[in-house]
Amino acid sequence: MPLPLVQEVERPGIIDLGWGHPDPGSLPAEAWSTAIAAALRRYGWQALTYGAAAGPGPLVEWLCDRLSRIDGAAPTPSATFVTSGASQALELVSGMLVERGDVVLVDAPTYHLALRIFADRSAELHPVPVDRLGIVPDATLDLIRELERRGKRVALLYLVPTFGNPTGASLGAERRTALAALASQTGVTIVEDDTYRELSYVDTSPPSLWSIAHGDRVVRVGSFSKSVAPGLRLGWLNAKPGFVRRLAERGFVDSGGCLNHTNALAMAEFGASGGYDDHLAVLRGLYRQRRDALVSAVRRHLGTDLATPDGGWFLWVPLGDVDCRQLLLSAERRGVSYLPGTNFFVRPEAGRHYARLSYSMLAEPVLEEGARLLGAALTAERDAPMQR
């Protein structure tokens, strides 16, 4: 049997609404081949040697210009560091900021694999206070003060405030401003996962926390995994120049230079040529249609009135009094799967009545059928207590 080539995301007979992966047909193999060839023609051997530690100038300059246009505030090159994707950026930032036993504050719910990254650093994870609009800044300030009174060191606050994973929701402007002020007041660094910003299906996206705070006490993490292709392993972060400088001086970085030099130069070509904008336009149209299809199907088959997210890949579906773990067993027997809400909380029971559904990988008819099967499973689970 041959060794695996890619992550296995398909199970025979299962419509899997759990995977937060791009549509394989959307991955720009031909356009990327052109970008790689252009980078090799332009830079020759320099595209294949050790790169500048913080990332090659052409991509850093393109990123700064790009972010100034889509977010309204331009990071300087000295505040920009090229990474091998957002996950590696979180690992690098954790290595800089988190020591064993430190407290890491996280949104509730939040990206489940970020919880793993911080736990791997032996951090003590604490959920922040939330309401229906998201994180509550005043209550979060009270929590930080209480933790400090108990002798705890709060290393950072992590959240995905724009088209978030798993909810698809975006934090409002007032709370963003309040969080920026909180970081300045307490000295706690906010790690803003901005991975989904480019997957916007509306004209205007919320400003980043990084831009509101002018980079003070905020580290912004970005990625091309969702907007181009995850196999590139390419992303970036924005932080104060001193932080970027210390990151570039770490042994792991100094040993090998730029963390993904050749692909970084190809991305600079892809962006400068207009290929990135063309690709994004196609993606946004594709995912907007799939979002609309799944929202409509969930409302129809599950009887659930849920908000339509303005971007990203996910729906956060309330299940009433049905436990998401029990429902998953019934759903998979019918041929549909999802990620249970318990995955996305420090205290799993807080998510027991929710499911995360993704619309990124599957065509509209498959999304419709998946929602129909899930609705049948949900109805059966609701009826089950009366039958027992």
C-alpha positions as MATLAB code, in Angstrom:
seq = 'MPLPLVQEVERPGIIDLGWGHPDPGSLPAEAWSTAIAAALRRYGWQALTYGAAAGPGPLVEWLCDRLSRIDGAAPTPSATFVTSGASQALELVSGMLVERGDVVLVDAPTYHLALRIFADRSAELHPVPVDRLGIVPDATLDLIRELERRGKRVALLYLVPTFGNPTGASLGAERRTALAALASQTGVTIVEDDTYRELSYVDTSPPSLWSIAHGDRVVRVGSFSKSVAPGLRLGWLNAKPGFVRRLAERGFVDSGGCLNHTNALAMAEFGASGGYDDHLAVLRGLYRQRRDALVSAVRRHLGTDLATPDGGWFLWVPLGDVDCRQLLLSAERRGVSYLPGTNFFVRPEAGRHYARLSYSMLAEPVLEEGARLLGAALTAERDAPMQR';
ca = [
       0.000    0.000    0.000;
       1.465    3.422   -0.938;
       2.217    5.880    1.832;
      -0.286    8.755    2.255;
       0.073   11.762   -0.019;
      -2.453   14.164    1.555;
      -4.715   14.353    4.605;
      -7.628   11.989    4.136;
     -10.847   14.018    4.245;
     -13.279   11.662    2.537;
     -15.067    8.716    4.114;
     -17.093    6.480    1.826;
     -20.799    6.979    2.331;
     -20.418   10.070    4.542;
     -21.225   13.683    3.651;
     -18.722   15.357    5.940;
     -19.649   18.914    6.909;
     -16.821   19.025    9.423;
     -13.761   19.827    7.334;
     -12.543   23.422    7.177;
     -10.645   22.827    3.940;
     -10.817   24.594    0.571;
     -12.621   23.037   -2.355;
      -9.955   20.909   -4.105;
     -11.206   22.144   -7.471;
     -10.519   25.733   -6.421;
      -6.820   25.187   -5.749;
      -4.941   27.211   -8.404;
      -2.441   24.614   -9.630;
      -1.919   26.146  -13.071;
      -1.740   29.734  -11.831;
       0.678   28.725   -9.085;
       2.870   26.918  -11.596;
       3.059   30.185  -13.523;
       3.927   32.131  -10.358;
       6.699   29.711   -9.371;
       8.163   29.866  -12.882;
       8.029   33.670  -12.835;
       9.830   33.784   -9.477;
      12.560   31.457  -10.724;
      13.022   33.495  -13.907;
      13.192   36.757  -11.996;
      15.385   35.713   -9.061;
      17.284   32.665  -10.345;
      19.426   31.018   -7.680;
      18.329   33.652   -5.144;
      14.891   32.034   -5.090;
      16.437   28.742   -3.978;
      18.946   29.782   -1.334;
      18.453   30.784    2.310;
      16.059   33.722    2.490;
      16.044   36.819    4.674;
      14.918   35.748    8.148;
      11.766   37.890    8.328;
      10.794   37.129    4.735;
      11.899   38.299    1.278;
      11.457   41.974    0.483;
       9.132   41.516   -2.524;
       6.489   39.662   -0.494;
       6.868   41.837    2.598;
       6.389   44.992    0.512;
       3.405   43.508   -1.336;
       1.833   42.427    1.968;
       2.218   45.880    3.497;
       0.544   47.473    0.476;
      -2.188   44.823    0.407;
      -3.030   45.173    4.088;
      -3.167   48.951    3.808;
      -5.838   48.581    1.116;
      -8.002   45.905    2.735;
      -7.652   47.029    6.359;
      -6.990   50.757    6.136;
      -3.708   50.685    8.051;
      -0.347   49.830    6.540;
       2.127   47.808    8.599;
       5.733   48.731    8.045;
       8.126   46.116    6.676;
       9.845   46.037   10.066;
       6.511   45.030   11.640;
       5.984   42.094    9.252;
       7.259   38.528    9.482;
       6.621   35.765    6.927;
       5.615   32.400    8.411;
       4.738   28.900    7.256;
       1.039   29.528    7.861;
      -1.111   30.731   10.744;
      -0.644   27.576   12.818;
       3.115   27.965   12.785;
       2.693   31.649   13.596;
       0.674   30.703   16.691;
       3.379   28.233   17.682;
       6.095   30.872   17.207;
       4.175   33.524   19.135;
       3.476   31.036   21.924;
       7.176   30.285   22.111;
       7.876   33.996   22.546;
       5.133   34.818   25.046;
       3.998   31.720   26.944;
       5.832   29.965   29.758;
       4.741   26.814   31.569;
       1.778   27.574   33.834;
       0.952   30.938   32.249;
      -2.689   31.739   31.597;
      -3.865   31.999   28.005;
      -7.301   33.576   27.626;
      -9.393   32.315   24.729;
     -12.730   33.178   23.191;
     -15.650   30.852   23.854;
     -16.076   29.185   21.421;
     -12.800   29.388   19.528;
     -10.625   27.556   16.988;
     -10.144   24.099   18.463;
      -6.605   23.468   17.215;
      -5.385   26.767   18.682;
      -6.424   25.311   22.038;
      -4.110   22.380   21.299;
      -1.211   24.657   20.356;
      -1.455   26.592   23.621;
      -1.979   23.418   25.666;
       1.199   21.999   24.116;
       2.993   24.927   25.768;
       1.633   23.762   29.167;
      -0.468   26.901   29.401;
      -3.507   27.161   31.655;
      -6.434   27.923   29.349;
      -9.254   30.173   30.548;
     -12.369   31.112   28.554;
     -13.250   34.799   28.507;
     -16.726   36.076   29.443;
     -19.016   36.250   26.404;
     -22.574   37.175   25.513;
     -24.539   36.905   22.273;
     -22.322   39.622   20.722;
     -19.048   37.910   21.599;
     -16.302   38.674   24.092;
     -17.282   41.178   26.826;
     -14.328   43.553   27.355;
     -15.294   44.909   30.808;
     -15.855   41.438   32.223;
     -12.615   40.266   30.601;
     -10.750   43.081   32.351;
     -12.271   41.940   35.653;
     -11.144   38.373   34.918;
      -7.580   39.500   34.202;
      -7.459   41.472   37.457;
      -8.820   38.507   39.415;
      -6.277   36.132   37.878;
      -3.471   38.564   38.690;
      -4.688   38.835   42.291;
      -4.401   35.050   42.484;
      -0.772   35.284   41.377;
      -1.359   34.164   37.799;
       0.489   35.603   34.813;
      -1.791   36.238   31.833;
       0.412   35.741   28.780;
      -2.027   36.511   25.974;
      -5.618   36.669   24.768;
      -6.394   34.732   21.582;
      -9.422   35.270   19.377;
     -10.662   35.103   15.776;
     -12.708   38.323   15.627;
     -13.436   38.453   11.886;
     -15.594   35.712   10.294;
     -14.582   33.564   13.220;
     -13.993   29.864   13.499;
     -16.340   28.220   14.505;
     -19.167   30.767   14.562;
     -18.623   32.756   11.351;
     -19.435   35.880   13.378;
     -17.485   39.143   13.572;
     -16.931   41.234   16.670;
     -18.511   44.697   16.616;
     -16.537   47.938   16.303;
     -17.160   49.169   19.865;
     -15.896   45.965   21.400;
     -12.856   45.930   19.141;
     -11.965   49.418   20.332;
     -12.541   48.394   23.944;
     -10.306   45.342   23.543;
      -7.504   47.445   22.088;
      -7.791   49.718   25.123;
      -7.823   46.684   27.433;
      -4.556   45.406   25.954;
      -2.919   48.791   26.427;
      -4.260   49.100   29.979;
      -3.304   45.621   31.190;
      -0.220   44.860   29.105;
      -1.785   41.578   27.969;
      -0.961   40.844   24.322;
      -3.903   40.102   22.044;
      -3.177   37.488   19.390;
      -5.604   38.238   16.570;
      -6.146   35.358   14.164;
      -7.124   37.173   10.953;
      -7.066   34.079    8.741;
     -10.494   34.585    7.167;
     -10.376   38.333    6.389;
      -9.979   37.862    2.643;
     -12.986   35.500    2.486;
     -15.485   38.342    2.809;
     -18.839   38.248    1.029;
     -19.758   41.851    1.815;
     -18.323   45.143    0.614;
     -16.654   46.153    3.884;
     -14.985   44.008    6.535;
     -14.451   45.172   10.137;
     -11.107   46.826   10.890;
      -8.582   44.547   12.515;
      -7.715   44.897   16.180;
      -4.144   45.424   15.004;
      -5.103   48.502   12.983;
      -7.314   49.903   15.772;
      -4.505   49.502   18.304;
      -1.860   50.793   15.855;
       0.006   47.565   16.532;
       0.286   48.243   20.275;
      -0.037   45.009   22.281;
      -1.614   43.191   19.319;
      -0.010   40.474   17.200;
      -1.969   39.797   14.022;
      -1.689   36.405   12.322;
      -2.616   35.894    8.667;
      -2.504   33.039    6.180;
      -2.731   32.142    2.510;
      -4.020   28.654    3.357;
      -7.648   29.654    2.910;
      -7.276   32.304    0.211;
      -4.788   30.424   -2.014;
      -3.838   26.899   -0.919;
      -2.955   25.199    2.386;
      -0.164   23.149    0.833;
       1.873   26.322    0.339;
       2.341   26.585    4.123;
       2.645   30.339    3.844;
       1.401   33.157    6.053;
       2.580   36.141    8.038;
       2.264   38.054   11.267;
       2.320   41.720   12.194;
       3.777   42.873   15.494;
       5.927   45.597   16.972;
       9.316   45.797   15.203;
      11.122   44.730   18.367;
       9.022   41.573   18.566;
       9.669   40.793   14.892;
      13.387   41.371   15.405;
      13.515   38.988   18.379;
      11.553   36.407   16.404;
      13.999   36.634   13.496;
      16.900   36.108   15.925;
      15.562   32.857   17.378;
      17.789   29.876   16.637;
      15.148   28.011   14.655;
      14.732   30.979   12.295;
      18.367   32.039   12.182;
      19.382   28.496   11.273;
      17.319   28.329    8.088;
      16.380   31.878    7.143;
      12.904   32.672    5.843;
      10.519   29.918    6.847;
       9.243   29.422    3.274;
      11.447   31.481    0.989;
      10.704   30.074   -2.483;
       6.932   30.035   -2.045;
       7.116   33.528   -0.553;
       8.725   34.845   -3.743;
       6.150   32.991   -5.852;
       3.373   34.574   -3.775;
       4.863   38.002   -4.449;
       4.652   37.251   -8.179;
       1.092   35.893   -7.831;
       0.032   39.041   -6.010;
       1.802   41.586   -8.196;
       0.510   40.013  -11.422;
      -3.130   40.351  -10.368;
      -3.507   36.585  -10.147;
      -4.347   36.732   -6.441;
      -7.187   39.220   -6.946;
      -8.583   37.162   -9.818;
      -8.441   34.005   -7.732;
     -10.096   35.680   -4.733;
     -12.968   36.907   -6.885;
     -13.663   33.329   -7.971;
     -13.394   32.001   -4.410;
     -15.717   34.614   -2.976;
     -18.361   33.872   -5.573;
     -18.047   30.122   -5.011;
     -18.177   30.261   -1.221;
     -20.931   32.876   -1.133;
     -23.164   30.549   -3.152;
     -22.341   27.613   -0.908;
     -22.947   29.642    2.234;
     -26.360   30.672    0.942;
     -27.192   27.083   -0.001;
     -26.289   25.661    3.401;
     -27.979   28.452    5.373;
     -31.172   27.887    3.395;
     -30.963   24.106    3.790;
     -30.321   24.289    7.543;
     -33.273   26.595    8.043;
     -35.485   24.305    6.007;
     -34.427   20.888    7.292;
     -33.409   21.651   10.879;
     -36.008   24.324   11.571;
     -33.227   26.548   12.876;
     -33.192   30.304   12.340;
     -29.529   31.238   12.256;
     -27.661   34.350   11.176;
     -25.960   34.403    7.784;
     -22.210   34.995    8.270;
     -20.618   37.760    6.198;
     -17.518   35.709    5.472;
     -15.487   32.626    6.248;
     -16.522   28.993    5.896;
     -18.652   28.078    8.888;
     -22.132   27.953   10.367;
     -22.627   27.615   14.127;
     -25.876   25.719   14.514;
     -27.852   25.554   17.782;
     -29.371   22.133   18.447;
     -31.844   23.034   21.165;
     -31.660   20.511   23.993;
     -30.042   17.786   21.860;
     -26.479   16.789   22.770;
     -24.141   17.236   19.780;
     -22.164   14.086   20.618;
     -25.220   11.873   20.753;
     -26.578   13.486   17.588;
     -23.285   12.808   15.793;
     -23.707    9.060   16.292;
     -27.204    9.187   14.828;
     -26.129   11.505   11.992;
     -23.229    9.308   10.896;
     -25.490    6.266   10.789;
     -27.549    8.232    8.264;
     -24.491    9.311    6.265;
     -23.641   12.845    7.424;
     -21.029   14.199    9.821;
     -19.954   17.502   11.404;
     -17.747   18.815   14.200;
     -19.453   18.784   17.609;
     -19.557   22.071   19.493;
     -17.750   20.519   22.444;
     -14.509   20.658   20.418;
     -14.403   24.458   20.550;
     -14.462   25.174   24.281;
     -11.976   24.909   27.111;
     -14.890   23.440   29.063;
     -16.429   21.117   26.474;
     -19.865   20.925   28.082;
     -20.408   24.588   27.164;
     -20.707   23.512   23.518;
     -22.825   20.405   23.907;
     -25.867   21.931   22.182;
     -24.050   23.237   19.076;
     -22.588   21.913   15.828;
     -20.120   23.496   13.420;
     -20.961   22.980    9.767;
     -18.568   23.907    6.951;
     -19.691   24.749    3.418;
     -16.258   25.150    1.819;
     -15.618   21.699    0.327;
     -18.990   20.514   -0.944;
     -21.200   21.470   -3.888;
     -24.669   22.906   -3.275;
     -26.624   19.677   -3.969;
     -24.401   17.785   -1.530;
     -24.853   20.494    1.111;
     -28.613   20.238    0.622;
     -28.553   16.463    1.081;
     -26.259   16.732    4.088;
     -28.631   19.167    5.779;
     -31.584   16.895    4.977;
     -29.884   13.909    6.579;
     -28.826   15.974    9.586;
     -32.375   17.265    9.975;
     -33.686   13.697    9.991;
     -31.154   12.727   12.649;
     -32.038   15.765   14.757;
     -35.749   14.985   14.553;
     -35.064   11.402   15.605;
     -33.004   12.527   18.598;
     -35.679   14.989   19.700;
     -38.281   12.236   19.506;
     -36.068    9.648   21.208;
     -36.741   10.703   24.852;
     -40.456   10.243   24.277;
     -39.838    6.750   22.915;
     -37.587    5.641   25.785;
];
